[in-house]
Structures are given as C-alpha cells and as structure tokens.
Amino acid sequence: MMMTARGRPLSFYVLAGLMALLLIFLYAPMLCVYILSFQGPDGGMSFPMVGWSFHWFEVLFEGTGGHGIGDVPNSFRRSVRLAAFVSVLSTVIALSAGMAYRRKFPGSNFVFYSAIAAMVLPGIFIGFGIALTFNLMGWTINWWSSGIGAQLTWSLPFGLLIMFIVLGRFNPAYEEAATDLGANARQRFQMIILPIILPGIVGIFVSSITSSYEENARTQLNVGLGNTMPMEVTGLLTGSSTPVLFAIGTLTSLFMFALILGSVLLMGWMARRRAARSEL
Amino acid sequence: MTVSPKVASWLQVAPMAFVFTAMVLIPLGIIFVVSFLDYNFAQVFPEIYMGSWQDALYSRLTVDLYLTVFKFLLITLTITFAIGFSLAYFLVFHVRSNGMRLALLAAAAIPFWTPGPIRMVSWVPLLGKEGLVNQALLGLGLIDAPLDWLLYSQFAVVLAYINLLTLAMLGPITHSMAKIPRSLIQAAQDQGASEWQIIREVILPLCKPGIAIGTIFICTAVLGDFFIVKIMSGGQTNTPANAIATELAAFQYPPAAAKSVMLLVVVVILVSVLLRFVDIRKELQR
C-alpha cells in the first residue's frame, strides 16, 4: 500500500486510468453540447461543424426558429421567480428547523423521517399527490401555492441535512462563553451562531436555487399555467431537432456555473473574514 | 416572556412540519384513498371500486414493468459500485495530497451543474446514427453500418443512469473510507495482510454506511425515474414510474394511484432495509 512504498504500484496506474476514463465519460457529452452550440446555420445536431456562428443563440433570443421555441425567455423568467421564492423560504424554514434539532424534543423523529420520505419517494408520486389533493379540494393549482409547495418538498430535506452537518460541527464552547458573559438567546443567535454557520446557510440557499430550477417531476403537475425551464426544454427535446437545444444547454450551464462559482467564492470570503477576525 | 425548550423546538420546527404534512403526508393518504375509488375521464367518484388494484396486482404488464426496472437497477448498482468503490479507494489511499483529492472530486461533480434535460440531449452528437462513436467505428473499419442500438435503446438508458449516478456512489463511499483510521490499515499490514485482504476484510466492512447511502440514492433515482427512461429509450421501454406518468397524462387518477402506492411500498421496503446499515444523522454530524 501507498504509505510504505516509494514508487507507485501497478494498481495506482490502473485506477488512475479508470479515474481518467470516468472524467472523459462525464465531460465528453457536455463538451459536445458546448461546441455544437456554435454550429453554423446550415449545421445539424451532430459533428462535423459546418462553420462557426452565434446563429443558434440568435434564433433562441429572437424566437425566429419557428417550431415552438418562442417561450424560452418567459419560461426562464417563471423558473427564476419560482427559484427566488423557494430558496428564501427553504433557507428560513430549514434554518429554523435545524435550530430546533439542537435540543431533543418529542416528534423530532416524525419530522426527520418525513424529510427522508420526501427525499426518497419518487418525485412523480409526490407531484401527483399534491395535484390530486388540490383537485379534490377544488383549489386551483398555482405557481405560488401548489408550485412552491411541491418544490419545497424537494429542497427542504436537503436544507435540513445541511443544517445537521453545519450544527454537528458547531463548537458549543463559543455559545457557552457567550452565555457566561450574559448574552441572551437573541444575542447568542445573532452574534455567535449566525456568523459561524453563515457559509452553511449560503449553501442551503444555493442548493435550493439549483434544486428548484432543475426540479421537474414534482413541479410539472403543480405549476399551473405556463412552462418552467425544465418543462420547456423537455418539450423542445421531443419537438425540435436543431442545435438551438445546444444553445440553451450552453447558456443554462453558464448560468449555473456563475451561480455556484459566485457562492463558493462568497463562502470562502466569509470563512476568511471570520478567520481574520478571530485572530485579532 | 420565556418558553420551555420543548415548546421552543416545536415552534422552530413547525413550518417544516407543516410543509411535509400538507405536501407529502396528506397527499400520500389521498393517493391511497383514491386508489380504491371509481372514476371516469378526469373525474373521481366517491364509490368503492377495486378494479384499479386488480389491474395493478394481477396484470402481466406490472410484472414486466418491475422486471425491467429491477434489471436496470441491478446493472446500474453493480457498475456504479464497482467504479465508485475502486475510485474511492484510489482517492483515499493512492492520491497523496488533499488538494488533488478535492480537485478530482470537484472535477467529477462539475458536470452535474448542467440541468438534466440538457445532459440527455448531449448524447445525440455522441451516440446518434451520425454521432462521434459511430463515425469513429466506421472510420476504423470495425463496422460496416452505423450501430442503431447506441441511442434510443435500453443500453442508452443504463448508460445515462451510470453517467448520472456514479457520483452518488463515489461520494458517500469516499466519505466513509476517508474516516477509516490509518492505524487500522497499518495494523493489518503488520500482521502480513496483502492489499487485497485489507480491502476485503478491513476497508469494505467499514464502508458499509457509505455503500448503503449510495445505494439508497440510486434505488430511489432509478425506481422513481420516468424521464430518462422515456428520452433515452425513445419511448420504447416502460418502467412502473413511466406507466404512472402515462396514466396521469391521460387523467386516469385511480389506476395511477394504485400503481403509485405499489411503487411506494417497494421503495419504502428497499430504503428501510438499507437504513438498517446506516444512521444518517450520526453519519452527517461526524
């Protein structure tokens, strides 16, 4: 094994090769999407490239492609609106529930296993259940009621699990010190706990945005009028066969990369700032 | 004004409990009730009708659907476990620097930021009739005509599952393996154990929680999936979740409900067996 051997054993090279193969397997399809989105106007959905152009991005933004791509900007707006509400709600609700789990309380297992159930049950099952409930109650399905509710069943379990990770690593000595110095509950939360777990909270926020933006199984039956982005792209998948799909792919990936990179940088900056402060 | 700690916890957890009760538990109960009701197009009548259950339980189709999905599940689990365990071993015991380990894990995670539907389209230029794989094989003279089973086939479905779910196995196993004390490995080495013996008798048993979590992810993802199987098989292969989706699209609520309850029972049995191997809350807090 590695700790004693100076040179690399054969197994290292075999496994390194496997790692490389996995990365190729993961990246090759995505690279095809990014490259082919710059396909020339006469090119198709496969290689070779027939010239390079921004043609398919123009088609996307101007809605000039004909077959049903007119609604992409509106779908994007709907998805962003949904993600904004879902991420804020998830963060607040998960933070609050996480704080509850710092003590033992009757019913804690009930909520925890509900969360596990919400996470592991097939999404289509939960989406169907919510739609059926609204249907039988005679309520209209709407993005701000059933839509947000359906998405919360997907984002909240992850929020709660992240809170468990964050609070599991929280050193109670800081809080005890604050108590000894006479801080009340509100002060302890605002001045001690919140700053320390802030990177985790940003994590919940971002994971909620991405899970809301990408969720389809629960959302599609409950969002009411108008498509969300995943519904729109799924529709295009079956209806259209031009590189416009790849243009959408490149843009959505860029959007996600920017979002996640931004939040990672933000979390790093917060951690550094806290470290710098505690050195003083 | 002070509240007792118990009441404080209840107040704090109340919003989450409300969402799960209103959006998961009550709908679950309603699906169960509706599965026993009579129906016609898009309407449900409050009269008992067992036909949906008879269809779901006794039709040959149900057996076929479950056989198909369990075939997919078994192949996916075997391959993702083989890759996931080997690479976790590589990352934990072969890669020497922490930075390199994190960089490799991050590299494997980055493609997952691309939304699902887009990742499905991405197979067309690779595996399609005019795709790169066929072009390469034709160019090398290995085949005379393009292979048509690369895309829109059961092969494509399993390939997409493996592509999407290997990380779900690799991540948790790496997490479990990284927690194994090096002194334990050292002790086994001192006793003269070979690398293979150490893997089989020390590392593998200690990775059980990670393997269980990865398996839960993959079971629920494959059993609940109706989208990937539809797109990647070109609509030619059906699974239980797919059958539900089809009936929902036709507004056949009670039969869809009966099939949903069946699928739910299967998922719950699988997950509760797997949860015996791992305490998720303890696993997260360490």
Coordinates of C-alpha atoms in Angstrom, one line a residue:
Chain A
M1 CA 0.0 0.0 0.0
M2 CA 1.0 3.6 -0.6
M3 CA 2.2 4.7 2.8
T4 CA 5.2 2.4 2.8
A5 CA 6.0 2.1 -0.9
R6 CA 8.3 4.6 -2.5
G7 CA 7.3 4.0 -6.1
R8 CA 3.7 3.7 -7.4
P9 CA 2.4 0.1 -7.5
L10 CA 0.7 -1.1 -10.7
S11 CA -2.8 -0.7 -9.1
F12 CA -2.2 3.1 -8.9
Y13 CA -1.8 3.3 -12.7
V14 CA -4.8 1.1 -13.3
L15 CA -7.0 3.2 -11.0
A16 CA -5.7 6.5 -12.3
G17 CA -6.6 5.3 -15.8
L18 CA -10.1 4.4 -14.5
M19 CA -10.4 7.9 -13.0
A20 CA -9.4 9.5 -16.3
L21 CA -12.0 7.3 -18.2
L22 CA -14.7 8.4 -15.7
L23 CA -13.9 12.1 -16.3
I24 CA -13.9 11.6 -20.1
F25 CA -17.3 9.8 -19.7
L26 CA -18.7 12.7 -17.7
Y27 CA -17.3 15.5 -19.8
A28 CA -17.4 14.3 -23.4
P29 CA -21.2 14.7 -23.8
M30 CA -21.1 18.2 -22.2
L31 CA -18.2 19.3 -24.4
C32 CA -20.2 18.2 -27.5
V33 CA -23.1 20.4 -26.3
Y34 CA -20.9 23.5 -25.8
I35 CA -19.0 23.1 -29.1
L36 CA -22.1 22.3 -31.2
S37 CA -24.0 25.3 -29.9
F38 CA -21.7 27.4 -32.1
Q39 CA -22.7 25.3 -35.1
G40 CA -23.1 27.2 -38.4
P41 CA -26.6 28.0 -39.6
D42 CA -26.6 25.0 -42.0
G43 CA -25.2 22.5 -39.5
G44 CA -27.1 19.8 -37.7
M45 CA -27.1 18.1 -34.3
S46 CA -24.0 16.0 -35.0
F47 CA -20.4 16.7 -36.0
P48 CA -18.9 17.8 -38.2
M49 CA -19.2 21.6 -37.6
V50 CA -20.5 23.4 -40.7
G51 CA -18.7 26.7 -39.9
W52 CA -18.9 28.6 -36.6
S53 CA -21.6 31.1 -35.7
F54 CA -23.8 32.6 -33.0
H55 CA -26.7 31.7 -35.2
W56 CA -28.5 29.4 -32.8
F57 CA -28.2 31.8 -29.9
E58 CA -29.8 34.5 -32.1
V59 CA -32.5 32.1 -33.0
L60 CA -33.1 31.5 -29.4
F61 CA -33.3 35.1 -28.4
E62 CA -35.3 36.3 -31.4
G63 CA -37.7 33.4 -31.3
T64 CA -37.1 33.1 -35.1
G65 CA -36.7 29.3 -35.1
G66 CA -40.3 28.5 -35.8
H67 CA -41.3 25.3 -34.1
G68 CA -42.2 26.3 -30.6
I69 CA -39.1 27.9 -29.2
G70 CA -40.9 31.3 -28.7
D71 CA -41.5 30.8 -25.0
V72 CA -37.9 30.2 -23.7
P73 CA -37.4 33.7 -22.2
N74 CA -40.8 33.5 -20.4
S75 CA -40.1 30.0 -19.1
F76 CA -36.8 31.2 -17.8
R77 CA -38.5 34.1 -16.0
R78 CA -41.0 31.8 -14.5
S79 CA -38.3 29.4 -13.3
V80 CA -36.3 32.3 -11.8
R81 CA -39.3 33.7 -10.0
L82 CA -40.1 30.2 -8.5
A83 CA -36.4 29.7 -7.5
A84 CA -36.3 33.0 -5.8
F85 CA -39.3 32.3 -3.5
V86 CA -38.3 28.7 -2.9
S87 CA -34.7 29.5 -2.0
V88 CA -35.7 32.2 0.5
L89 CA -38.4 30.1 2.1
S90 CA -36.2 26.9 2.2
T91 CA -33.4 28.8 3.9
V92 CA -35.6 30.3 6.6
I93 CA -37.6 27.1 7.3
A94 CA -34.5 24.8 7.3
L95 CA -32.5 27.2 9.5
S96 CA -35.4 27.4 12.0
A97 CA -35.9 23.6 12.0
G98 CA -32.1 23.0 12.3
M99 CA -32.1 25.2 15.4
A100 CA -34.9 23.1 16.9
Y101 CA -32.8 19.9 16.5
R102 CA -30.2 21.3 18.8
R103 CA -32.4 20.0 21.6
K104 CA -34.2 16.7 22.0
F105 CA -37.9 17.2 21.5
P106 CA -40.9 14.8 21.2
G107 CA -41.8 14.5 17.5
S108 CA -38.2 15.1 16.2
N109 CA -38.2 11.6 14.6
F110 CA -41.5 12.3 12.9
V111 CA -40.2 15.4 11.2
F112 CA -36.9 13.8 10.3
Y113 CA -38.4 10.7 8.8
S114 CA -41.0 12.9 6.9
A115 CA -37.9 14.7 5.4
I116 CA -36.3 11.4 4.5
A117 CA -39.6 10.2 2.9
A118 CA -39.9 13.5 1.0
M119 CA -36.4 12.9 -0.3
V120 CA -36.6 9.2 -1.3
L121 CA -40.2 9.0 -2.6
P122 CA -40.4 9.2 -6.4
G123 CA -41.0 12.8 -7.3
I124 CA -43.8 12.0 -9.7
F125 CA -45.6 10.4 -6.7
I126 CA -45.4 13.5 -4.6
G127 CA -46.3 15.8 -7.5
F128 CA -49.3 13.6 -8.3
G129 CA -50.4 13.5 -4.7
I130 CA -50.3 17.3 -4.4
A131 CA -52.2 17.8 -7.7
L132 CA -54.8 15.3 -6.6
T133 CA -55.3 16.9 -3.2
F134 CA -55.8 20.3 -4.8
N135 CA -58.1 18.8 -7.4
L136 CA -60.3 17.1 -4.8
M137 CA -60.4 20.2 -2.6
G138 CA -61.5 22.2 -5.5
W139 CA -58.5 24.6 -5.2
T140 CA -56.8 25.9 -8.4
I141 CA -53.3 24.9 -9.0
N142 CA -51.0 27.9 -9.0
W143 CA -47.3 28.5 -9.1
W144 CA -47.3 30.4 -5.7
S145 CA -49.3 27.8 -3.9
S146 CA -49.0 24.2 -5.1
G147 CA -45.9 25.1 -7.2
I148 CA -43.9 26.5 -4.4
G149 CA -45.2 23.8 -2.0
A150 CA -44.2 21.0 -4.4
Q151 CA -40.7 22.4 -4.8
L152 CA -40.3 22.8 -1.0
T153 CA -40.8 19.0 -0.6
W154 CA -37.6 18.6 -2.6
S155 CA -35.4 21.5 -1.3
L156 CA -36.2 21.3 2.4
P157 CA -34.9 17.8 3.1
F158 CA -31.5 18.8 1.7
G159 CA -31.7 22.1 3.7
L160 CA -32.3 20.1 6.9
L161 CA -29.4 17.7 6.2
I162 CA -27.1 20.6 5.5
M163 CA -28.2 22.1 8.9
F164 CA -27.3 18.8 10.6
I165 CA -23.8 18.9 9.0
V166 CA -23.3 22.5 9.9
L167 CA -24.6 22.3 13.5
G168 CA -22.9 18.9 14.1
R169 CA -19.5 20.7 13.6
F170 CA -20.5 23.7 15.6
N171 CA -18.4 24.0 18.7
P172 CA -20.7 24.7 21.7
A173 CA -17.9 26.3 23.7
Y174 CA -18.4 29.6 21.8
E175 CA -22.1 29.7 22.8
E176 CA -21.3 28.7 26.4
A177 CA -18.8 31.5 26.6
A178 CA -21.4 34.0 25.4
T179 CA -23.9 32.7 27.9
D180 CA -21.3 33.1 30.7
L181 CA -20.8 36.7 29.6
G182 CA -24.5 37.3 29.9
A183 CA -25.8 37.1 26.3
N184 CA -29.5 36.4 25.9
A185 CA -30.9 33.9 23.4
R186 CA -31.4 36.5 20.7
Q187 CA -27.8 37.9 21.1
R188 CA -26.4 34.4 21.1
F189 CA -28.2 33.6 17.9
Q190 CA -27.4 36.9 16.1
M191 CA -23.8 37.4 17.3
I192 CA -22.4 33.9 17.8
I193 CA -24.3 31.2 15.9
L194 CA -25.4 33.0 12.8
P195 CA -22.0 34.3 11.8
I196 CA -20.4 30.9 12.4
I197 CA -22.9 28.9 10.3
L198 CA -23.3 31.6 7.6
P199 CA -21.4 29.7 4.9
G200 CA -23.7 26.7 5.6
I201 CA -26.7 28.9 5.2
V202 CA -25.4 30.2 1.8
G203 CA -25.0 26.5 0.9
I204 CA -28.7 25.8 1.7
F205 CA -29.7 28.9 -0.3
V206 CA -27.7 27.9 -3.4
S207 CA -28.7 24.2 -3.2
S208 CA -32.3 25.3 -3.0
I209 CA -32.0 27.5 -6.1
T210 CA -30.5 24.7 -8.1
S211 CA -32.9 22.1 -6.9
S212 CA -35.8 24.4 -7.6
Y213 CA -34.5 25.4 -11.1
E214 CA -33.9 21.8 -12.1
E215 CA -36.9 20.1 -10.5
N216 CA -39.4 18.7 -12.9
A217 CA -41.2 15.6 -11.6
R218 CA -43.0 17.4 -8.7
T219 CA -43.3 20.7 -10.4
Q220 CA -44.8 19.9 -13.8
L221 CA -48.3 18.9 -12.5
N222 CA -48.4 21.7 -9.9
V223 CA -47.1 24.9 -11.5
G224 CA -50.3 25.9 -13.3
L225 CA -50.3 28.0 -16.5
G226 CA -47.1 28.3 -18.4
N227 CA -44.0 26.1 -18.6
T228 CA -40.9 26.3 -16.4
M229 CA -37.5 25.9 -17.9
P230 CA -37.1 22.1 -17.5
M231 CA -40.6 21.6 -18.9
E232 CA -39.8 23.9 -21.9
V233 CA -36.5 22.1 -22.6
T234 CA -38.2 18.7 -22.3
G235 CA -40.8 19.8 -24.8
L236 CA -38.1 21.0 -27.2
L237 CA -36.3 17.7 -26.8
T238 CA -39.2 15.9 -28.4
G239 CA -40.3 18.6 -30.7
S240 CA -37.2 20.2 -32.2
S241 CA -34.0 18.8 -33.6
T242 CA -31.8 21.8 -34.3
P243 CA -28.7 23.0 -32.4
V244 CA -30.9 25.5 -30.7
L245 CA -31.1 22.9 -27.9
F246 CA -27.4 23.1 -27.5
A247 CA -27.5 26.9 -27.3
I248 CA -30.0 26.6 -24.5
G249 CA -27.6 24.0 -22.9
T250 CA -24.6 26.3 -23.1
L251 CA -26.5 29.3 -21.7
T252 CA -28.1 27.3 -18.8
S253 CA -24.7 25.7 -17.9
L254 CA -23.1 29.2 -17.9
F255 CA -25.9 30.5 -15.6
M256 CA -25.4 27.6 -13.2
F257 CA -21.6 27.8 -13.2
A258 CA -21.8 31.6 -12.5
L259 CA -24.2 31.0 -9.6
I260 CA -22.2 28.2 -8.0
L261 CA -18.8 29.8 -8.5
G262 CA -20.2 33.0 -7.1
S263 CA -21.5 31.3 -4.0
V264 CA -18.3 29.3 -3.4
L265 CA -16.3 32.5 -3.6
L266 CA -18.8 34.1 -1.2
M267 CA -18.5 31.3 1.3
G268 CA -14.7 31.3 1.0
W269 CA -14.7 35.1 1.6
M270 CA -16.9 34.7 4.6
A271 CA -14.7 32.0 6.1
R272 CA -11.6 34.1 5.5
R273 CA -13.1 37.1 7.1
R274 CA -14.1 35.2 10.1
A275 CA -10.7 33.6 10.4
A276 CA -9.1 37.1 10.1
R277 CA -11.4 38.5 12.8
S278 CA -10.8 35.7 15.3
E279 CA -7.0 36.2 15.0
L280 CA -7.3 39.8 16.3
Chain B
M1 CA -41.6 36.0 28.2
T2 CA -39.9 32.7 28.2
V3 CA -41.0 29.4 26.7
S4 CA -39.9 26.0 27.7
P5 CA -37.2 24.4 25.5
K6 CA -39.6 21.8 24.2
V7 CA -42.1 24.4 23.1
A8 CA -39.4 26.5 21.5
S9 CA -38.3 23.5 19.5
W10 CA -41.8 22.8 18.4
L11 CA -42.3 26.4 17.2
Q12 CA -39.0 26.3 15.3
V13 CA -39.8 23.1 13.6
A14 CA -43.4 23.9 12.9
P15 CA -43.1 25.5 9.4
M16 CA -41.1 22.4 8.2
A17 CA -43.6 20.0 9.8
F18 CA -46.4 21.9 8.1
V19 CA -44.9 21.7 4.7
F20 CA -44.2 18.0 5.0
T21 CA -47.7 17.3 6.4
A22 CA -49.6 19.3 3.9
M23 CA -47.5 18.5 0.8
V24 CA -46.2 14.9 1.5
L25 CA -48.2 13.1 4.1
I26 CA -51.8 14.2 3.4
P27 CA -51.3 13.8 -0.4
L28 CA -49.9 10.3 0.4
G29 CA -53.1 9.5 2.3
I30 CA -55.3 10.9 -0.5
I31 CA -53.5 8.8 -3.2
F32 CA -54.1 5.8 -1.0
V33 CA -57.9 6.6 -0.7
V34 CA -58.3 7.5 -4.3
S35 CA -56.8 4.2 -5.5
F36 CA -59.9 2.5 -4.2
L37 CA -62.4 4.8 -5.9
D38 CA -64.4 4.7 -9.1
Y39 CA -63.6 7.0 -12.0
N40 CA -64.1 8.2 -15.5
F41 CA -62.2 10.7 -17.5
A42 CA -60.5 13.2 -15.2
Q43 CA -63.2 12.6 -12.5
V44 CA -63.2 10.5 -9.3
F45 CA -66.5 9.3 -7.7
P46 CA -66.8 8.5 -4.0
E47 CA -67.7 4.9 -4.7
I48 CA -65.5 1.9 -3.9
Y49 CA -64.1 0.2 -7.0
M50 CA -61.4 -2.4 -6.7
G51 CA -60.6 -2.6 -10.5
S52 CA -57.6 -0.4 -10.3
W53 CA -56.0 -2.7 -7.8
Q54 CA -56.9 -5.8 -9.7
D55 CA -55.3 -4.4 -12.7
A56 CA -52.2 -3.3 -10.9
L57 CA -51.7 -6.5 -8.9
Y58 CA -52.7 -9.2 -11.4
S59 CA -51.7 -7.9 -14.8
R60 CA -48.8 -9.5 -16.7
L61 CA -47.8 -5.9 -17.6
T62 CA -47.0 -5.0 -14.0
V63 CA -44.6 -7.9 -13.7
D64 CA -42.9 -6.9 -16.9
L65 CA -42.6 -3.3 -15.8
Y66 CA -41.0 -4.3 -12.5
L67 CA -38.7 -6.9 -14.1
T68 CA -37.5 -4.1 -16.5
V69 CA -36.8 -1.6 -13.8
F70 CA -35.1 -4.1 -11.5
K71 CA -32.9 -5.2 -14.4
F72 CA -31.9 -1.5 -14.9
L73 CA -31.4 -1.1 -11.2
L74 CA -29.2 -4.2 -10.8
I75 CA -26.9 -3.4 -13.7
T76 CA -26.6 0.3 -12.6
L77 CA -25.9 -0.7 -9.0
T78 CA -23.3 -3.2 -9.9
I79 CA -21.4 -0.9 -12.3
T80 CA -21.6 2.2 -10.2
F81 CA -20.5 0.3 -7.1
A82 CA -17.5 -1.2 -9.0
I83 CA -16.5 2.2 -10.3
G84 CA -17.4 4.1 -7.1
F85 CA -15.6 1.7 -4.7
S86 CA -12.4 1.5 -6.9
L87 CA -12.2 5.2 -7.3
A88 CA -12.9 5.9 -3.7
Y89 CA -10.0 3.6 -2.8
F90 CA -7.9 5.5 -5.4
L91 CA -8.8 8.9 -4.0
V92 CA -8.4 8.0 -0.3
F93 CA -5.3 5.6 -0.3
H94 CA -3.5 6.4 -3.6
V95 CA -3.8 10.1 -4.0
R96 CA -1.3 11.7 -1.7
S97 CA -2.3 15.4 -1.5
N98 CA -5.6 16.6 0.0
G99 CA -5.8 19.3 -2.7
M100 CA -5.5 16.8 -5.5
R101 CA -8.2 14.7 -3.9
L102 CA -10.6 17.6 -3.6
A103 CA -9.8 18.7 -7.2
L104 CA -10.6 15.3 -8.6
L105 CA -13.8 15.0 -6.6
A106 CA -14.8 18.5 -7.8
A107 CA -14.0 17.7 -11.3
A108 CA -16.3 14.7 -11.1
A109 CA -19.1 16.9 -9.6
I110 CA -18.9 19.9 -12.0
P111 CA -20.9 18.2 -14.9
F112 CA -23.8 17.8 -12.5
W113 CA -24.4 21.5 -12.6
T114 CA -25.8 21.2 -16.1
P115 CA -29.5 20.6 -15.9
G116 CA -30.8 17.1 -16.6
P117 CA -32.7 17.6 -19.9
I118 CA -29.6 19.2 -21.4
R119 CA -27.5 16.2 -20.3
M120 CA -29.9 14.0 -22.2
V121 CA -29.6 16.0 -25.4
S122 CA -25.9 15.8 -25.1
W123 CA -25.9 12.1 -26.0
V124 CA -27.3 12.7 -29.5
P125 CA -24.0 14.0 -31.0
L126 CA -22.1 11.2 -29.4
L127 CA -24.3 8.1 -29.8
G128 CA -26.7 9.0 -32.6
K129 CA -26.6 7.3 -36.0
E130 CA -24.3 10.1 -37.2
G131 CA -22.7 10.5 -33.8
L132 CA -19.0 10.5 -33.0
V133 CA -18.9 6.9 -31.7
N134 CA -20.4 5.6 -35.0
Q135 CA -18.2 7.9 -37.1
A136 CA -15.1 6.6 -35.2
L137 CA -16.1 2.9 -35.5
L138 CA -16.9 3.3 -39.2
G139 CA -13.7 5.2 -39.8
L140 CA -11.7 2.4 -38.2
G141 CA -13.5 -0.1 -40.3
L142 CA -14.8 -2.1 -37.3
I143 CA -18.4 -1.9 -38.5
D144 CA -20.0 -1.5 -42.0
A145 CA -23.2 0.2 -41.0
P146 CA -23.9 2.6 -38.1
L147 CA -24.9 0.9 -34.9
D148 CA -28.5 1.8 -34.1
W149 CA -28.7 0.4 -30.6
L150 CA -26.3 3.1 -29.1
L151 CA -29.1 5.6 -28.7
Y152 CA -32.9 5.2 -28.1
S153 CA -32.4 1.7 -26.6
Q154 CA -32.1 0.0 -23.2
F155 CA -28.4 0.3 -23.5
A156 CA -28.7 4.1 -23.7
V157 CA -30.9 4.1 -20.6
V158 CA -28.4 2.2 -18.5
L159 CA -25.5 4.3 -19.9
A160 CA -27.4 7.5 -18.8
Y161 CA -28.1 6.1 -15.4
I162 CA -24.4 5.2 -14.9
N163 CA -23.3 8.6 -16.2
L164 CA -25.7 10.4 -13.8
L165 CA -25.4 8.2 -10.7
T166 CA -21.7 7.1 -10.4
L167 CA -21.1 10.2 -8.3
A168 CA -23.9 9.3 -5.9
M169 CA -22.0 6.1 -5.1
L170 CA -18.5 7.6 -5.3
G171 CA -19.2 10.5 -2.9
P172 CA -20.7 8.6 0.1
I173 CA -18.1 5.7 -0.2
T174 CA -15.2 8.2 -0.3
H175 CA -16.7 9.9 2.8
S176 CA -16.8 6.6 4.7
M177 CA -13.4 5.4 3.5
A178 CA -11.7 8.7 4.5
K179 CA -12.8 8.2 8.1
I180 CA -11.0 4.8 8.4
P181 CA -8.1 5.3 10.8
R182 CA -4.7 4.8 9.1
S183 CA -3.5 2.9 12.1
L184 CA -6.0 0.1 11.4
I185 CA -4.6 -0.4 7.9
Q186 CA -1.1 -0.2 9.4
A187 CA -2.0 -2.9 11.9
A188 CA -3.3 -5.2 9.2
Q189 CA -0.2 -4.7 7.2
D190 CA 2.0 -5.5 10.2
Q191 CA 0.1 -8.8 10.6
G192 CA 1.1 -9.6 7.0
A193 CA -2.2 -8.9 5.2
S194 CA -2.0 -8.4 1.5
E195 CA -3.5 -5.3 -0.1
W196 CA -6.4 -7.4 -1.4
Q197 CA -7.0 -8.9 2.1
I198 CA -7.0 -5.4 3.6
I199 CA -9.6 -4.2 1.1
R200 CA -11.9 -7.2 1.6
E201 CA -11.6 -7.6 5.4
V202 CA -10.9 -4.1 6.7
I203 CA -12.0 -1.4 4.2
L204 CA -15.1 -3.0 2.7
P205 CA -16.9 -3.7 6.0
L206 CA -16.1 -0.2 7.3
C207 CA -17.5 1.4 4.1
K208 CA -21.0 -0.1 4.7
P209 CA -22.6 3.2 5.7
G210 CA -21.4 4.9 2.5
I211 CA -22.4 2.0 0.3
A212 CA -25.8 2.0 1.9
I213 CA -26.3 5.7 1.3
G214 CA -25.1 5.5 -2.3
T215 CA -27.5 2.5 -2.8
I216 CA -30.4 4.4 -1.4
F217 CA -29.7 7.3 -3.8
I218 CA -29.5 5.0 -6.8
C219 CA -32.5 2.9 -5.9
T220 CA -34.8 5.9 -5.4
A221 CA -33.4 7.6 -8.5
V222 CA -33.9 4.6 -10.8
L223 CA -37.2 3.5 -9.4
G224 CA -38.7 7.0 -9.5
D225 CA -37.3 7.9 -12.9
F226 CA -39.7 8.3 -15.8
F227 CA -37.9 11.0 -17.7
I228 CA -34.5 9.5 -18.5
V229 CA -36.0 6.1 -19.5
K230 CA -38.5 7.8 -21.8
I231 CA -36.0 10.1 -23.5
M232 CA -33.1 7.6 -23.7
S233 CA -35.2 4.6 -24.9
G234 CA -37.0 6.8 -27.4
G235 CA -40.3 5.9 -25.7
Q236 CA -39.8 2.2 -26.4
T237 CA -39.2 1.0 -22.8
N238 CA -41.6 1.3 -19.9
T239 CA -41.0 1.2 -16.2
P240 CA -43.5 1.4 -13.3
A241 CA -42.9 5.1 -12.8
N242 CA -43.3 5.6 -16.6
A243 CA -46.7 3.8 -16.5
I244 CA -47.8 6.1 -13.8
A245 CA -46.7 9.2 -15.8
T246 CA -48.6 7.9 -18.9
E247 CA -51.8 7.4 -16.9
L248 CA -51.5 10.8 -15.3
A249 CA -51.2 12.3 -18.7
A250 CA -54.5 10.6 -19.6
F251 CA -56.1 11.8 -16.3
Q252 CA -56.7 8.2 -15.1
Y253 CA -56.2 9.1 -11.5
P254 CA -57.3 5.9 -9.6
P255 CA -55.2 3.4 -11.6
A256 CA -52.3 5.8 -11.4
A257 CA -52.9 6.0 -7.6
A258 CA -52.9 2.2 -7.2
K259 CA -49.7 1.9 -9.1
S260 CA -48.2 4.7 -7.1
V261 CA -49.0 3.0 -3.8
M262 CA -47.4 -0.2 -5.1
L263 CA -44.2 1.7 -6.2
L264 CA -44.2 3.5 -2.8
V265 CA -44.3 0.1 -0.9
V266 CA -41.4 -1.2 -3.0
V267 CA -39.3 2.0 -2.4
V268 CA -40.1 2.1 1.3
I269 CA -39.2 -1.6 1.8
L270 CA -35.9 -1.1 -0.1
V271 CA -35.0 2.1 1.8
S272 CA -35.9 0.7 5.2
V273 CA -33.7 -2.4 4.7
L274 CA -30.8 -0.1 3.6
L275 CA -31.3 2.2 6.6
R276 CA -30.5 -0.7 8.9
F277 CA -26.9 -0.3 7.8
V278 CA -26.6 3.4 8.4
D279 CA -27.6 6.1 10.9
I280 CA -27.9 9.1 8.6
R281 CA -28.0 11.7 11.3
K282 CA -24.9 10.3 13.0
E283 CA -23.2 10.0 9.7
L284 CA -23.8 13.7 8.9
Q285 CA -22.6 15.0 12.2
R286 CA -19.2 13.4 12.2

